[in-house]
Amino acid sequence: MLLARRTPSHIDLKTLARFVVAILCVACTLLPGAAAVPSVAYTVAIAKPSSAMLTVTMTFTPDASDSIDVCIPKWSPGWYVLLDTPANITGVTASQDGAPLTLAHPTPATWSIKPTAGKPVTFQYTVKTETKGLGFFHAAISENHAFIPGTTTLMYIKGEEQKPCSVLYKVPMGWQVSSPNHPVPGVRNAFDAPSYDHLADHPADLGAVELAEDTIEGKTLAVTVVGAPTGTAQRWLNALTRVWNASTRAFGEAPANRYTFQLRFSDYDGFYGGLEHLDSSVIRLPRASASKTSASDLRLCAHELIHAWLVKRIRPQGLGPFDYSTAVQTPDLWFCEGVTDYLAPKLCVSAGIMTRSDYLADLSEQLTELGNNPASRSVTAEQCSLRVWEASNSQGYGGLSYYNKGYVVGLMMDLEIGNRTAGKKSIWDVIWRLLDDYRMTGKAYPVRGVDSVAETVAGQGMRQIMDSLVRTIDLIDPLPLLEGIGVAASGRKQDVPYLGLVLDTNHTPGDKAFVSFVHKGSPAEMAGIRPGMTLIGAAASGMAVANASIGTTLTLRFETEDGKPTSFTVTMAPFTFRTIKLSVSPSATAEQKERLNVLAGVGLRRATAAAK
Ligand SMILES: [Zn+2]
């Protein structure tokens, strides 16, 4: 997952404003006694698009006359926020032999039945979909299009998630069905999967969808587009082919026989960004982006494509097989998201989409963000991964983003490995080793598995370095190592107005913003503002804060956690913002420039047999 950037390659006033008040408006065993079910067949039917409702029918035949729990997931892989999925489920019924089965509803996300063995059960429910937008986490139906994400639409039988299943889409006349799932031969609009995890991780676009695809070295790259003029799919396919080719060179393989970028162009509806899936990614961008294929949008696509390996095929424990019933904690989101984001610009340089200067600007932006974040001195990379569920922002915890911290950790890993191996190895050797060790087995890598592989690649001492980078709040300073490969750093200091309030609008309806974090010792904390409160009139307040100068006093209106109105008067304090700007040193040697080119991704390619 990645929220799209609005300040792609440099620090400007918008970034300063975002720092002052970081509003995330930018821009995943059989239970004892359970009746075994060999497979589940789903039918998803849209009878009347204007109703914005879809009907899901599950058919399965239990092996035993025991209780069965049918559940709707509480979260979607890649978006580490608990969702109120049961709120969209209505009209649940179950029957066998035409007779209704008694339904229990023990928890909001669970419905229980006790069918007779050996006879087909029909379990049916209706999903209330979004009527605005093109869908992302939740299903959406408009006049001529529907988006059907698996985890918020398809229920699963508890304990049976790893059994084969299939889905048939019944759509209005003339609608196309586009799904990255495996088509069932000879059955129109039907797809099958080896498990619920697979089935649910392939969202479908139905209706007016433009498709362009190409076969490249025996694998198919597809682009589907909704919300943009005809010809957009081919334009994006042309651009994304460069990203695809760079990725297959970098990883030494294609991630799947068929991979689809599911693009949607829409008006602003809370965020723009992307979400990775097993063999596809869903990318939501502004309408104006459809005709541009900008470097920042392609960087976002590169991030999501890298997830096809890093998260989907190299994954930490907990991220598959999935437990959809609870918040699954992993200490490695800094790796899954931050290192993915660290690798994305390298892919773009390799693809010819970004230059070496763009790459250094990307690094500069990330180092500036981390260096100016007080939370980097109070929260570790591991803590912001494990505790993300408490912040409800899918970004991090305690004001620290695992995207940003993980990116800089990735840079340090890369530089340390390069330094210890005279430039012969890099972070890519860690990725390739993990790919070889875990992709083929399909198993998750163990706790601290990245540390072990880094030590194997770079030699003794890397474990201690990884400990420091990931599990301490020690200051990270990559500048000396960057200097060693011919990079010069300059910068400037500027006092900016500071409030110390971190807000999130992703899950706050209306003109409100959730206070996800308050920096220690900041004006916001001293005024009494606390995490869990909600800012009222967020747009105007955010603008007022962004435009306020040092010493300005503002009164901000909030709701407390129990919904009571309150207000606080805050005075903007000075904060010394240090901007870091990296460039190629005028005195860089040819050897240093070559090392820098390799770091940036120039000529990035996995050697085949020799590297393995
Ligand atoms: Zn991501």
XYZ file of C-alpha atoms and ligand atoms in Angstrom:
613
model
C 0.000 0.000 0.000
C 1.195 3.490 -0.655
C -0.562 6.807 -0.544
C 0.267 8.860 -3.615
C 2.703 11.670 -3.079
C 1.917 15.245 -3.753
C 5.463 16.470 -3.343
C 7.328 13.863 -5.345
C 10.867 15.081 -5.584
C 11.591 18.079 -3.438
C 10.776 19.719 -0.159
C 8.572 22.725 -0.658
C 6.139 24.786 1.303
C 3.455 22.133 1.016
C 5.758 19.682 2.742
C 6.536 22.219 5.420
C 2.826 22.755 5.919
C 2.256 19.023 5.998
C 4.920 18.773 8.662
C 3.351 21.496 10.760
C 0.043 19.700 10.757
C 0.470 16.332 9.124
C -3.025 15.704 7.839
C -2.981 12.428 5.981
C -5.283 13.731 3.311
C -2.890 12.792 0.522
C -2.862 10.957 -1.252
C -3.423 -4.026 3.912
C -6.320 -25.413 11.317
C -9.564 -26.640 11.416
C -11.314 -25.833 14.645
C -12.213 -28.830 16.734
C -15.708 -29.897 15.889
C -16.052 -27.792 12.734
C -17.560 -29.536 9.724
C -14.965 -29.872 6.947
C -15.990 -28.314 3.650
C -14.153 -29.517 0.528
C -14.748 -26.325 -1.462
C -16.909 -23.218 -1.597
C -18.555 -21.874 -4.770
C -19.419 -18.167 -4.657
C -21.827 -16.362 -6.942
C -21.689 -12.568 -6.957
C -24.767 -11.111 -8.622
C -25.554 -7.523 -9.551
C -29.183 -7.471 -10.625
C -29.790 -3.729 -10.578
C -26.794 -1.366 -10.498
C -28.910 1.581 -9.297
C -29.607 -0.307 -6.047
C -25.890 -0.265 -5.199
C -26.430 -3.714 -3.712
C -24.886 -7.008 -4.687
C -25.918 -10.482 -3.647
C -23.388 -13.128 -2.691
C -24.386 -16.793 -2.625
C -22.041 -19.380 -1.125
C -22.670 -23.042 -1.889
C -20.834 -25.808 -0.060
C -21.386 -29.343 1.185
C -20.201 -30.086 4.733
C -18.607 -33.434 5.510
C -20.033 -33.595 9.035
C -23.098 -32.364 10.901
C -21.248 -29.836 12.995
C -21.438 -26.108 13.550
C -19.946 -23.876 10.836
C -18.896 -20.259 11.310
C -19.164 -18.036 8.235
C -17.229 -14.781 8.702
C -16.505 -11.499 6.963
C -12.844 -10.389 7.275
C -12.104 -7.522 9.639
C -9.189 -6.271 7.569
C -7.709 -6.383 4.086
C -4.057 -7.436 3.585
C -1.927 -4.396 2.810
C -4.183 -1.996 4.722
C -3.438 -2.393 8.413
C -6.639 -0.895 9.756
C -9.634 -2.748 11.183
C -12.636 -2.171 8.908
C -16.287 -2.133 9.869
C -17.093 -4.760 7.231
C -20.153 -6.230 9.023
C -21.917 -2.863 8.663
C -22.281 -3.518 4.919
C -23.706 -7.039 5.269
C -27.487 -7.428 5.354
C -30.116 -10.084 4.674
C -28.099 -13.131 5.706
C -29.934 -16.435 5.114
C -28.924 -20.090 5.016
C -30.808 -23.105 3.728
C -30.401 -26.792 3.006
C -32.719 -28.891 0.869
C -34.856 -25.791 0.418
C -35.479 -25.491 4.159
C -34.064 -22.551 6.140
C -31.270 -23.255 8.620
C -31.212 -21.603 12.021
C -28.703 -18.744 12.014
C -26.825 -17.547 15.064
C -24.901 -14.262 14.996
C -22.436 -14.629 17.900
C -20.186 -11.723 16.916
C -20.697 -8.839 14.452
C -18.464 -10.535 11.845
C -19.632 -14.160 12.398
C -22.774 -16.067 11.434
C -23.134 -19.677 12.639
C -25.152 -22.574 11.212
C -25.412 -26.270 12.015
C -26.177 -28.080 8.753
C -26.565 -31.782 8.038
C -23.589 -33.585 6.515
C -23.494 -34.476 2.824
C -26.111 -32.049 1.539
C -25.401 -28.735 -0.201
C -25.846 -25.602 1.892
C -26.857 -22.293 0.323
C -25.606 -19.312 2.351
C -26.676 -15.944 0.986
C -26.270 -12.284 1.931
C -26.413 -8.808 0.465
C -23.524 -6.334 0.433
C -24.285 -2.649 0.587
C -21.759 -0.956 -1.686
C -20.415 2.550 -2.091
C -22.363 4.687 -4.502
C -19.679 7.325 -5.009
C -16.265 6.694 -6.479
C -14.884 3.606 -8.109
C -14.193 1.548 -4.999
C -10.949 0.632 -3.321
C -11.228 -1.147 0.030
C -14.979 -1.580 -0.294
C -17.178 -2.689 -3.181
C -18.669 0.049 -5.321
C -21.366 -0.036 -7.972
C -22.168 2.763 -10.386
C -24.380 2.890 -13.443
C -21.921 1.068 -15.686
C -19.161 -0.252 -13.435
C -18.638 -2.274 -10.280
C -15.557 -2.981 -8.223
C -15.574 -6.165 -6.153
C -12.720 -6.502 -3.644
C -12.556 -9.968 -2.095
C -12.049 -9.407 1.614
C -14.831 -6.876 2.142
C -17.282 -8.756 -0.095
C -16.682 -12.503 0.208
C -17.232 -14.237 3.541
C -15.123 -17.261 4.445
C -15.763 -20.430 6.399
C -13.641 -20.339 9.524
C -10.930 -22.973 9.376
C -11.495 -23.637 5.671
C -9.568 -20.680 4.253
C -6.964 -22.874 2.570
C -9.467 -25.012 0.623
C -10.133 -24.480 -3.123
C -12.953 -22.155 -4.075
C -14.474 -20.468 -7.105
C -16.500 -17.397 -7.979
C -19.046 -16.737 -10.724
C -19.994 -13.146 -11.521
C -23.563 -12.547 -12.727
C -23.579 -9.085 -14.239
C -26.020 -6.918 -16.210
C -26.250 -7.529 -19.960
C -23.252 -6.196 -21.848
C -20.981 -5.841 -18.819
C -17.443 -7.176 -19.059
C -15.860 -9.139 -16.234
C -12.195 -8.487 -15.539
C -10.536 -10.416 -12.729
C -6.905 -11.357 -12.127
C -8.145 -14.732 -10.805
C -7.719 -17.878 -12.904
C -10.596 -18.271 -15.392
C -12.487 -21.573 -15.290
C -12.140 -23.060 -18.797
C -15.412 -23.067 -20.686
C -17.406 -21.211 -18.012
C -18.032 -17.568 -18.821
C -17.275 -15.106 -15.990
C -16.147 -17.875 -13.619
C -12.794 -18.022 -11.830
C -11.208 -20.485 -9.426
C -8.465 -20.349 -6.824
C -6.561 -22.809 -4.640
C -7.653 -21.029 -1.450
C -9.801 -18.237 -0.052
C -6.585 -16.225 0.427
C -6.001 -16.383 -3.327
C -9.605 -15.800 -4.332
C -10.054 -12.808 -2.048
C -6.750 -11.236 -3.072
C -7.923 -10.710 -6.658
C -10.417 -7.845 -6.876
C -12.643 -7.728 -9.950
C -13.607 -4.794 -12.139
C -16.969 -5.354 -13.807
C -18.734 -3.366 -16.534
C -17.121 -0.560 -18.508
C -13.461 -1.479 -18.222
C -10.839 -0.721 -20.841
C -8.203 -3.425 -21.188
C -4.803 -3.384 -22.877
C -2.330 -6.231 -22.564
C 0.904 -7.513 -23.971
C 2.834 -10.748 -23.798
C 6.437 -10.169 -22.763
C 8.798 -13.142 -22.691
C 5.871 -15.491 -22.246
C 4.190 -13.535 -19.420
C 1.202 -11.242 -19.761
C 1.200 -7.671 -18.506
C -2.312 -6.228 -18.458
C -3.685 -2.792 -17.684
C -7.358 -2.199 -16.932
C -8.708 1.325 -16.721
C -11.914 2.806 -15.395
C -12.791 6.481 -15.239
C -10.679 7.665 -18.169
C -11.055 8.193 -21.933
C -10.507 5.399 -24.455
C -6.837 4.904 -25.207
C -5.727 5.399 -21.608
C -5.107 1.673 -21.072
C -2.739 1.446 -24.043
C -0.900 4.628 -22.991
C -0.371 3.243 -19.486
C 0.547 -0.201 -20.795
C 3.311 1.416 -22.847
C 4.646 3.267 -19.802
C 4.206 0.379 -17.368
C 5.977 -2.030 -19.712
C 9.166 -0.138 -18.853
C 8.496 -0.615 -15.121
C 7.621 -4.272 -15.706
C 10.802 -4.925 -17.700
C 12.915 -3.194 -15.054
C 11.267 -5.320 -12.351
C 11.800 -8.614 -14.135
C 15.441 -7.675 -14.738
C 15.843 -6.735 -11.055
C 14.174 -9.838 -9.618
C 15.338 -12.204 -12.369
C 11.803 -13.398 -13.011
C 8.233 -12.288 -13.544
C 6.084 -12.516 -10.415
C 3.218 -14.286 -12.175
C 2.131 -15.578 -15.548
C -0.274 -12.660 -15.729
C -0.075 -9.394 -13.768
C -2.642 -6.610 -13.956
C -2.456 -2.938 -13.017
C -6.067 -2.068 -12.152
C -6.061 1.695 -12.682
C -8.884 4.019 -11.720
C -9.027 7.735 -12.273
C -11.461 9.631 -10.108
C -12.218 12.773 -8.196
C -10.642 13.097 -4.778
C -12.402 10.811 -2.323
C -10.206 10.666 0.753
C -6.931 9.637 -0.822
C -5.053 8.680 -3.933
C -2.744 5.688 -3.786
C -2.254 2.016 -4.508
C -2.910 -1.345 -2.865
C -1.023 -4.495 -3.718
C -2.694 -7.804 -4.465
C -1.299 -11.222 -5.339
C -1.194 -10.830 -9.119
C -2.400 -7.265 -9.478
C -2.452 -3.874 -7.861
C -5.256 -1.367 -7.629
C -4.103 2.189 -8.288
C -6.295 5.215 -7.712
C -5.156 8.494 -9.245
C -6.624 11.920 -10.064
C -8.493 12.207 -13.370
C -5.834 14.563 -14.681
C -3.191 11.837 -14.253
C -4.767 9.623 -16.928
C -3.080 11.413 -19.803
C 0.272 12.030 -18.144
C 1.975 8.815 -16.952
C 4.099 11.039 -14.683
C 7.248 9.785 -12.984
C 5.645 10.086 -9.524
C 2.614 8.035 -10.626
C 4.868 5.403 -12.213
C 6.935 5.368 -9.004
C 3.726 4.523 -7.145
C 3.039 1.705 -9.640
C 6.634 0.458 -9.200
C 6.095 0.356 -5.427
C 2.976 -1.769 -5.840
C 4.627 -4.054 -8.415
C 7.588 -4.679 -6.066
C 5.021 -5.902 -3.532
C 4.306 -8.800 -5.902
C 7.607 -10.119 -4.557
C 8.182 -8.278 -1.288
C 5.052 -9.007 0.809
C 3.249 -11.387 -1.514
C 6.067 -13.856 -2.252
C 8.611 -12.893 0.406
C 6.575 -12.327 3.514
C 6.988 -12.244 7.280
C 4.993 -14.554 9.525
C 1.376 -13.472 9.819
C 1.040 -12.021 6.322
C -0.197 -15.244 4.780
C -1.912 -17.504 5.454
C -4.025 -14.715 6.880
C -6.065 -14.548 10.052
C -8.834 -12.173 8.999
C -10.533 -12.256 12.383
C -8.090 -10.025 14.205
C -5.372 -7.379 13.831
C -2.325 -9.410 12.775
C 0.830 -7.860 14.159
C 4.167 -8.088 12.388
C 7.390 -6.344 13.435
C 8.500 -6.072 9.799
C 6.238 -3.504 8.124
C 9.310 -1.262 7.973
C 10.704 -3.927 5.595
C 7.487 -4.781 3.743
C 6.567 -1.148 3.098
C 9.642 0.971 3.774
C 12.168 -1.159 1.912
C 9.654 -1.645 -0.908
C 9.470 2.133 -1.145
C 13.271 2.348 -1.006
C 13.550 -0.017 -3.986
C 10.860 1.721 -6.082
C 12.989 4.665 -7.316
C 15.800 2.254 -8.230
C 13.367 0.455 -10.485
C 12.333 3.783 -11.994
C 15.962 4.709 -12.690
C 16.535 1.290 -14.255
C 13.423 1.847 -16.378
C 14.637 5.257 -17.542
C 11.739 7.002 -15.809
C 13.899 8.758 -13.211
C 17.432 10.114 -13.496
C 20.258 9.780 -11.006
C 19.460 13.339 -9.881
C 15.807 12.374 -9.362
C 17.029 9.442 -7.298
C 19.146 11.672 -5.079
C 16.166 14.022 -4.701
C 14.065 11.028 -3.599
C 16.698 10.142 -0.968
C 16.949 13.796 0.092
C 13.224 14.032 0.678
C 13.141 10.903 2.819
C 16.217 11.883 4.877
C 14.756 15.342 5.428
C 11.433 13.892 6.568
C 13.030 11.483 9.052
C 15.588 13.988 10.281
C 12.873 16.486 11.160
C 10.499 14.045 12.794
C 10.804 14.148 16.603
C 9.018 10.781 16.707
C 12.103 9.137 15.156
C 13.766 9.639 18.560
C 10.955 8.040 20.534
C 9.604 5.172 18.361
C 11.570 2.341 16.682
C 10.951 0.864 13.236
C 9.748 -2.336 14.884
C 7.422 -0.517 17.281
C 5.753 1.513 14.551
C 5.202 -1.761 12.636
C 3.750 -3.701 15.559
C 1.537 -0.897 16.868
C 0.145 0.422 13.573
C -3.276 -0.983 14.413
C -3.534 1.382 17.383
C -3.032 4.414 15.132
C -5.625 3.263 12.592
C -3.702 4.932 9.765
C -1.836 2.085 7.999
C 1.260 4.302 8.126
C 2.921 3.696 11.457
C 2.564 4.569 15.105
C 3.485 7.347 17.440
C 4.018 9.852 14.647
C 6.635 7.656 12.946
C 5.919 6.232 9.499
C 7.309 2.795 8.721
C 7.413 3.914 5.106
C 9.824 6.715 5.930
C 11.866 4.951 8.635
C 11.938 1.718 6.620
C 13.108 3.591 3.527
C 16.063 5.055 5.447
C 16.773 1.676 7.094
C 16.831 0.195 3.566
C 19.309 2.853 2.481
C 21.544 2.133 5.474
C 21.381 -1.635 4.833
C 22.334 -1.007 1.215
C 25.232 1.303 2.112
C 26.530 -0.938 4.925
C 26.404 -4.048 2.742
C 28.122 -2.181 -0.104
C 30.765 -0.818 2.276
C 31.485 -4.234 3.784
C 31.769 -5.995 0.422
C 33.657 -3.319 -1.542
C 30.554 -2.693 -3.590
C 30.144 -6.331 -4.644
C 26.873 -6.858 -2.755
C 23.830 -4.745 -2.064
C 20.378 -4.879 -0.549
C 19.320 -6.697 -3.708
C 21.409 -9.691 -2.599
C 19.268 -9.815 0.569
C 16.100 -9.710 -1.530
C 17.366 -12.380 -3.948
C 18.447 -14.653 -1.087
C 15.046 -14.299 0.597
C 13.409 -15.004 -2.763
C 15.424 -18.190 -3.200
C 14.937 -19.337 0.385
C 11.228 -18.654 0.795
C 9.466 -18.033 -2.497
C 9.709 -21.615 -3.707
C 8.608 -23.098 -0.396
C 5.712 -20.688 -0.104
C 6.584 -20.254 3.578
C 6.887 -17.011 5.488
C 10.352 -16.020 6.654
C 10.911 -16.244 10.415
C 11.211 -13.447 12.963
C 14.459 -11.530 12.310
C 14.848 -13.469 9.063
C 15.969 -10.294 7.292
C 18.761 -9.815 9.869
C 20.021 -13.362 9.270
C 20.087 -12.972 5.517
C 21.763 -9.552 5.755
C 24.469 -11.127 7.928
C 24.906 -13.966 5.431
C 25.234 -11.498 2.565
C 27.478 -8.902 4.221
C 29.303 -10.833 6.920
C 29.673 -10.567 10.666
C 28.381 -7.507 12.402
C 25.282 -6.924 10.291
C 23.019 -8.308 13.015
C 24.178 -5.584 15.394
C 23.668 -2.974 12.699
C 20.166 -4.294 11.989
C 19.408 -4.222 15.706
C 20.441 -0.599 15.905
C 18.511 0.405 12.772
C 15.295 -1.461 13.537
C 15.060 -1.849 17.298
C 16.567 1.320 18.711
C 15.925 5.028 18.405
C 19.601 5.669 17.634
C 20.201 8.514 15.216
C 20.648 7.222 11.667
C 23.244 9.150 9.703
C 23.904 7.784 6.210
C 25.830 10.875 5.094
C 29.354 9.525 5.846
C 28.678 6.353 3.840
C 27.065 8.377 1.041
C 30.121 10.624 1.016
C 32.215 7.491 0.485
C 30.510 6.901 -2.843
C 30.819 10.472 -4.038
C 27.630 12.051 -2.725
C 27.774 15.567 -1.287
C 25.183 16.830 1.173
C 24.159 20.415 1.591
C 21.276 21.837 3.505
C 19.662 24.759 5.116
C 18.002 25.449 8.399
C 14.754 27.295 8.654
C 12.575 28.048 11.638
C 9.037 26.952 10.779
C 5.841 27.195 12.791
C 5.240 24.015 14.731
C 2.205 22.548 16.406
C 3.156 18.887 16.859
C -0.187 17.418 15.921
C -0.511 14.362 13.658
C -3.939 14.017 12.098
C -5.589 11.340 9.973
C -8.623 11.915 7.765
C -8.737 8.436 6.219
C -11.391 7.069 8.542
C -13.025 10.196 9.813
C -16.210 11.022 7.918
C -17.103 14.609 7.138
C -14.916 17.614 7.768
C -13.108 16.037 10.694
C -9.659 14.608 11.391
C -8.638 12.030 13.968
C -5.720 12.943 16.225
C -3.434 9.956 15.808
C -0.427 11.383 17.633
C 0.746 14.422 19.574
C 4.468 15.088 19.738
C 5.911 15.143 23.239
C 6.599 18.636 24.517
C 4.881 20.235 21.522
C 2.463 23.181 21.710
C -0.390 20.750 20.990
C 0.528 18.539 23.942
C 1.070 21.464 26.263
C -2.369 22.807 25.297
C -3.968 19.494 26.322
C -4.738 17.960 22.917
C -4.510 14.172 23.131
C -4.531 11.257 20.657
C -8.033 9.898 20.138
C -9.653 13.328 19.922
C -11.204 14.507 16.662
C -10.549 17.902 15.087
C -13.768 19.598 13.944
C -13.713 21.755 10.811
C -10.494 20.074 9.747
C -10.185 21.745 6.350
C -10.401 25.324 7.658
C -8.365 24.549 10.773
C -5.715 22.766 8.731
C -5.505 25.774 6.421
C -5.330 28.169 9.376
C -2.526 26.140 10.948
C -0.665 25.817 7.650
C -0.840 29.602 7.134
C -0.016 30.552 10.729
C 3.320 32.121 11.515
C 5.467 31.541 14.599
C 3.819 33.070 17.646
C 0.317 33.027 16.171
C -2.364 31.887 18.584
C -5.221 29.757 17.255
C -8.289 28.228 18.822
C -9.078 24.752 17.483
C -12.327 22.864 18.081
C -12.263 19.175 18.942
C -14.454 16.327 20.078
C -13.181 14.178 22.924
C -13.117 10.369 22.552
C -16.617 10.177 24.030
C -17.931 12.787 21.587
C -18.001 15.875 23.831
C -17.126 19.216 22.185
C -14.078 21.031 23.492
C -11.586 23.582 22.241
C -7.925 24.396 22.809
C -5.886 27.512 22.290
C -2.443 26.861 20.869
C 0.466 29.095 19.978
C 2.640 28.128 17.033
C 6.194 27.525 18.277
C 9.400 27.698 16.216
C 10.879 24.434 14.984
C 14.245 24.332 13.268
C 13.575 22.462 10.042
C 16.733 21.104 8.416
C 16.542 20.401 4.702
C 19.023 17.900 3.278
C 19.951 18.113 -0.380
C 22.127 15.397 -1.881
C 24.100 15.784 -5.101
C 27.050 14.225 -6.863
C 30.219 15.580 -5.311
C 32.327 17.649 -7.745
C 35.344 15.667 -6.523
C 33.714 12.244 -6.979
C 36.023 9.750 -8.653
C 34.963 7.587 -11.589
C 34.836 4.611 -9.231
C 32.632 6.496 -6.762
C 30.313 7.585 -9.553
C 29.999 3.985 -10.686
C 29.128 2.902 -7.120
C 26.549 5.681 -6.987
C 25.078 4.604 -10.317
C 24.725 1.063 -8.987
C 23.049 2.397 -5.822
C 20.621 4.428 -7.938
C 19.635 1.390 -10.017
C 21.486 2.147 -13.249
C 21.793 -1.160 -15.129
C 20.009 -3.010 -12.324
C 19.811 -6.696 -13.190
C 19.886 -9.938 -11.269
C 22.617 -12.200 -12.544
C 20.894 -15.519 -13.114
C 22.567 -18.805 -12.206
C 25.700 -17.229 -10.730
C 23.766 -15.094 -8.254
C 21.740 -17.999 -6.999
Zn 3.083 -0.589 -0.100
